[in-house]
Short mmCIF file of C-alpha atoms in Angstrom, two decimals:
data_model
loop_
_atom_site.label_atom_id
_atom_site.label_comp_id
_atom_site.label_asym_id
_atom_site.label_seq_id
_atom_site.Cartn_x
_atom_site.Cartn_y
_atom_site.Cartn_z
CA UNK A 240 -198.05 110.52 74.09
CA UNK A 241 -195.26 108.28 74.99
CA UNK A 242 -191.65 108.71 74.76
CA UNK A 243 -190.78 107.13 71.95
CA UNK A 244 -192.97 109.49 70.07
CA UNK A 245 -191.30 112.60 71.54
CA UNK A 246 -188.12 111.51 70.72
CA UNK A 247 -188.42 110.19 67.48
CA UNK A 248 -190.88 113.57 66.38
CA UNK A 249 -187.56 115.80 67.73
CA UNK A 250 -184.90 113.31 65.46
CA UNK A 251 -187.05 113.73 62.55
CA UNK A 252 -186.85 117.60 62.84
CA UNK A 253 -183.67 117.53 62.87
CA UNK A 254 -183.16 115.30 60.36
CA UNK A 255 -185.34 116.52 57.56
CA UNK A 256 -184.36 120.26 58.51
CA UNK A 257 -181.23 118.92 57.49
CA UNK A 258 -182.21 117.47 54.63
CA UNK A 259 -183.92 120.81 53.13
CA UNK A 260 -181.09 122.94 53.84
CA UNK A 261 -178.84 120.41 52.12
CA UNK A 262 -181.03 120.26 48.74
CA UNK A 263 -181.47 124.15 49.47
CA UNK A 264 -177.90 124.69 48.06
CA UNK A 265 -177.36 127.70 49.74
CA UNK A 266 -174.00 130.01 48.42
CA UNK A 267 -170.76 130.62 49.87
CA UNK A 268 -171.77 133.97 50.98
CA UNK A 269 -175.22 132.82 52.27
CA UNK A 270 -173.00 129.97 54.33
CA UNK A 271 -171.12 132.42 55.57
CA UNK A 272 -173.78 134.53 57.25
CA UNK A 273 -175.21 131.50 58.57
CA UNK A 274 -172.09 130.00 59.97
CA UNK A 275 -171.23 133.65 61.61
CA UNK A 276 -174.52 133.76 63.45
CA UNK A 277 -174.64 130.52 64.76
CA UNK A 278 -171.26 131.37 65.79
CA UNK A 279 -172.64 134.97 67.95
CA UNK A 280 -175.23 132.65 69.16
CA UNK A 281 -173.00 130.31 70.54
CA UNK A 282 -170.74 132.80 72.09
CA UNK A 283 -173.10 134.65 73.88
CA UNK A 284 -174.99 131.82 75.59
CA UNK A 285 -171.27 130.91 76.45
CA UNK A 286 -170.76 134.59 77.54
CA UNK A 287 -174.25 134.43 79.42
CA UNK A 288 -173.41 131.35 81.21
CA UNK A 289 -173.21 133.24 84.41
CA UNK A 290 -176.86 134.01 83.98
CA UNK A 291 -179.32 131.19 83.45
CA UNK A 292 -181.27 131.29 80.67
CA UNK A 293 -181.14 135.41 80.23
CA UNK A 294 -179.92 134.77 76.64
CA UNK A 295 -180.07 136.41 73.33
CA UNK A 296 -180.20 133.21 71.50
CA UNK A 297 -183.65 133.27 70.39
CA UNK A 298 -184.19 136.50 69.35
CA UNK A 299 -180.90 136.24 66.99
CA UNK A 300 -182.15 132.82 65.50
CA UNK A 301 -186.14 134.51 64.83
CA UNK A 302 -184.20 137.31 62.91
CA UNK A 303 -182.36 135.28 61.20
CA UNK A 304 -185.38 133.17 59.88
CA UNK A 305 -187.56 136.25 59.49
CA UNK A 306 -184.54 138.17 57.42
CA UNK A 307 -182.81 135.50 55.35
CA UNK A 308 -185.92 133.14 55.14
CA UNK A 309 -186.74 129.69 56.75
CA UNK A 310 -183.41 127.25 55.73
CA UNK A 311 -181.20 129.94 57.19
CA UNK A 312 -183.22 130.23 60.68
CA UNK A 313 -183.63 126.41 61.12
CA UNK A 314 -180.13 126.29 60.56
CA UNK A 315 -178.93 129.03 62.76
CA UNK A 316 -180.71 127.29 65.40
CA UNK A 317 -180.09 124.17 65.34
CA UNK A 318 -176.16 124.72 64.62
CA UNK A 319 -176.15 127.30 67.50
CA UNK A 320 -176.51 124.70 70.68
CA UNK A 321 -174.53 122.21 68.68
CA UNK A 322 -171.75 124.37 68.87
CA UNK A 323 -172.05 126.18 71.99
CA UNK A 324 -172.51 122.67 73.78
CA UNK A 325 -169.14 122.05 72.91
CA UNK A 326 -167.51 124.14 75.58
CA UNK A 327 -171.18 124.22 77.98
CA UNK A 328 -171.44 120.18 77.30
CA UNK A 329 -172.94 118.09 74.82
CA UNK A 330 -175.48 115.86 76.50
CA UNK A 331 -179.07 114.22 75.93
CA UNK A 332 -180.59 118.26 75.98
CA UNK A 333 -178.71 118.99 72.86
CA UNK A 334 -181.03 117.44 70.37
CA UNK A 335 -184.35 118.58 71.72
CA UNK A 336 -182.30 122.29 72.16
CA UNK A 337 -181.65 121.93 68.32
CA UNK A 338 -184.76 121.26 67.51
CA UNK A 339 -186.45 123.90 69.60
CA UNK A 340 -184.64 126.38 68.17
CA UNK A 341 -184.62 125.52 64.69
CA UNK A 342 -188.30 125.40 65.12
CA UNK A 343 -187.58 128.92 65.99
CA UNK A 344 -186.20 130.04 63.46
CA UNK A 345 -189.14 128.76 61.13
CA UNK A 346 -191.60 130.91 63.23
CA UNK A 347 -189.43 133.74 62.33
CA UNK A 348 -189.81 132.87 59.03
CA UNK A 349 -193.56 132.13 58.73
CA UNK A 350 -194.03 135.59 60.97
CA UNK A 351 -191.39 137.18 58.81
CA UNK A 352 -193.41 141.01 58.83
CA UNK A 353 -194.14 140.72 62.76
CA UNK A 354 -190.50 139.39 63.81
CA UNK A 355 -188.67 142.55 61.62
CA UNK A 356 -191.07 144.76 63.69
CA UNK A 357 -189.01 144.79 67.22
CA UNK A 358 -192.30 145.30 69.61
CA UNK A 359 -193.87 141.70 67.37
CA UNK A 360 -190.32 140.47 67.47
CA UNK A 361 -190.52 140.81 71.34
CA UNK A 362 -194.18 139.08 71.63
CA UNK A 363 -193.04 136.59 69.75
CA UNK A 364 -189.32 135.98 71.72
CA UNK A 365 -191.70 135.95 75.01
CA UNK A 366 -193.66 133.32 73.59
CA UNK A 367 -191.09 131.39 72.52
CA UNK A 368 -189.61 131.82 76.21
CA UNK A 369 -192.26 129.67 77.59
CA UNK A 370 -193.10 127.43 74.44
CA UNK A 371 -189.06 126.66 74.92
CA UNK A 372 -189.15 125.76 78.37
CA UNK A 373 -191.93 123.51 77.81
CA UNK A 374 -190.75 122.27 74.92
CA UNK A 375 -187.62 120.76 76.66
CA UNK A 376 -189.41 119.65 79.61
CA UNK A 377 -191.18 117.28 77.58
CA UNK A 378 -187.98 116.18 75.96
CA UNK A 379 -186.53 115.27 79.45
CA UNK A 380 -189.34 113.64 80.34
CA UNK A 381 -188.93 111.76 77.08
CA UNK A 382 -185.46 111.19 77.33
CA UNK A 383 -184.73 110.27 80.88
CA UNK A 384 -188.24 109.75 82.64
CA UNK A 385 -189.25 108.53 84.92
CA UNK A 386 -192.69 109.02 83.30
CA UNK A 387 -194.23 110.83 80.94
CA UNK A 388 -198.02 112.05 81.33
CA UNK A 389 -199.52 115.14 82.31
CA UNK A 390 -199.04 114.98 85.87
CA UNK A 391 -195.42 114.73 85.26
CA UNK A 392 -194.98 117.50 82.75
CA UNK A 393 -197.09 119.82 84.99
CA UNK A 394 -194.76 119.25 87.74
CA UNK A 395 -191.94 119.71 85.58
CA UNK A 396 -193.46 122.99 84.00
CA UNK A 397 -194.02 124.56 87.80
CA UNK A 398 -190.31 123.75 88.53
CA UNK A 399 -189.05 125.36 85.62
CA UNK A 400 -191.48 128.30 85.99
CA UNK A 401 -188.67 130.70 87.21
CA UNK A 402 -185.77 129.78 83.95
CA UNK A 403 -188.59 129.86 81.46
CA UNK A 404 -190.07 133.23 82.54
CA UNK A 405 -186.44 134.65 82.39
CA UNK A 406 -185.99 133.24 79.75
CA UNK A 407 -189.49 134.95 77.96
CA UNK A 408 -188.22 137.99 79.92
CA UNK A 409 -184.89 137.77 77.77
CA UNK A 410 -186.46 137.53 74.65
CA UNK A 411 -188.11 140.89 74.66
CA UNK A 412 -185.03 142.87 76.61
CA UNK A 413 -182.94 141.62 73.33
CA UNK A 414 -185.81 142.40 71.18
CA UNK A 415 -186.03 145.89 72.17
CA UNK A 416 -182.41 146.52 72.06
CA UNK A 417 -180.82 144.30 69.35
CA UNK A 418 -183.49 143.09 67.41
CA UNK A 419 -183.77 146.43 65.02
CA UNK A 420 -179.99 146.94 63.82
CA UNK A 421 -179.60 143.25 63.55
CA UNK A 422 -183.16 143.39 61.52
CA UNK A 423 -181.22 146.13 59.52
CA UNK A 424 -177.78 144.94 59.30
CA UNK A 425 -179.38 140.99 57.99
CA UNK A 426 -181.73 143.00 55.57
CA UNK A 427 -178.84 144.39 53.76
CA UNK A 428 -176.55 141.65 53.60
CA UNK A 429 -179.46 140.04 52.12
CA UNK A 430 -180.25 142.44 49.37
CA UNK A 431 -177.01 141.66 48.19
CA UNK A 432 -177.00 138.42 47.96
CA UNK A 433 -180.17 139.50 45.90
CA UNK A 434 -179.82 139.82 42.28
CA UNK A 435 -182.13 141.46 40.05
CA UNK A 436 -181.85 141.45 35.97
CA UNK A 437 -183.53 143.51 34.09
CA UNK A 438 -184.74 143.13 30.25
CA UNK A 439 -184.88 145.78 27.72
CA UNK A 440 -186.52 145.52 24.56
CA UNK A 441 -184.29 145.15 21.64
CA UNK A 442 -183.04 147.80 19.59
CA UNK A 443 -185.70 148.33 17.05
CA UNK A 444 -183.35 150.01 14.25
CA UNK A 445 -179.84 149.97 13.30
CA UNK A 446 -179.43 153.40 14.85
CA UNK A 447 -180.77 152.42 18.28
CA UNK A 448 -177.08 150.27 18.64
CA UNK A 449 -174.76 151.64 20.73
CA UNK A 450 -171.68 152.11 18.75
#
């Protein structure tokens, strides 16, 4: 795998994640829940800073995929580093961040039943932890070298052993503690964005209409 192929497989994430949440045509209210959790997101790796990596980031964007379906995960994470790099600093990370994350989202989508239970939604944010980690090591690699092969990304992976198991570590601490009432409080504002019409049969005589 060379470079060029990472970079261009994390661009066209992005890109056509884009793309489907455009043509998605999602509501005002439906924007608005997205654009308030990538907001939290952003504010609490910003109010995390202090601790590396002990963020809960990923558990917010698999609930948000696994309550309000795949566009709205893949766009809670990928808008969540964009804006939260703005006061941590934009930089060649940000891209394979958003599409990590976004990616994230879509597993809480695809795992939908597991990721509103909070004991799968914490297998699956300690997963992720690593899966993450690795994810951007290869991206750096990618991006600024010096090579990329196995040998490399092992040595990378061993160095960032200690971020990406707090990181896993994270994921199921937040999953035990916020995961349910944000599962419940997402489910909700989803139901009513839900809504359901009902048919009756038509009024079979003259005295059947109301009057």
């Amino acid at each position: 795998m060379t470079g060029t192929v990472v970079v261009t497989a994390v661009l066209t994430i992005v890109a056509v994640g884009f793309v489907a949440i455009e043509r998605g045509r999602p509501d005002a209210r439906r924007l608005a829940i997205i654009a308030a959790l990538s907001a939290a997101a952003a504010a609490s790796r910003i109010l995390f800073v202090a601790v590396p990596n002990f963020k809960p980031v990923t558990v917010i964007v698999l609930v948000a995929g696994a309550t309000l379906g795949p566009r709205a995960g893949f766009a809670v994470g990928v808008l969540t580093p964009l804006l939260s790099n703005m006061a941590l600093g934009q930089g060649t990370w940000t891209p394979g961040q958003m599409a990590l994350w976004g990616l994230a989202g879509l597993t809480g989508a695809a795992l939908g039943p597991l990721c509103r239970n909070p004991r799968g939604l914490a297998v699956v944010a300690f997963v992720w932890g690593f899966l993450f980690g690795w994810g951007m090591n290869l991206w750096s690699l990618a991006v600024l070298g010096p090579v990329l092969n196995w040998a490399a990304f092992v040595t990378r992976s061993g160095a960032s052993l200690w971020f990406d198991t707090t990181h896993a570590v994270a994921g199921v601490v937040f999953a035990l503690t916020i995961g349910a009432p944000l599962t419940r409080l997402l489910l909700r504002y989803r139901d009513r964005l839900t809504v359901t019409i009902v048919w009756t049969d038509p009024p079979t005589s003259p005295a059947d209409v109301p009057r």
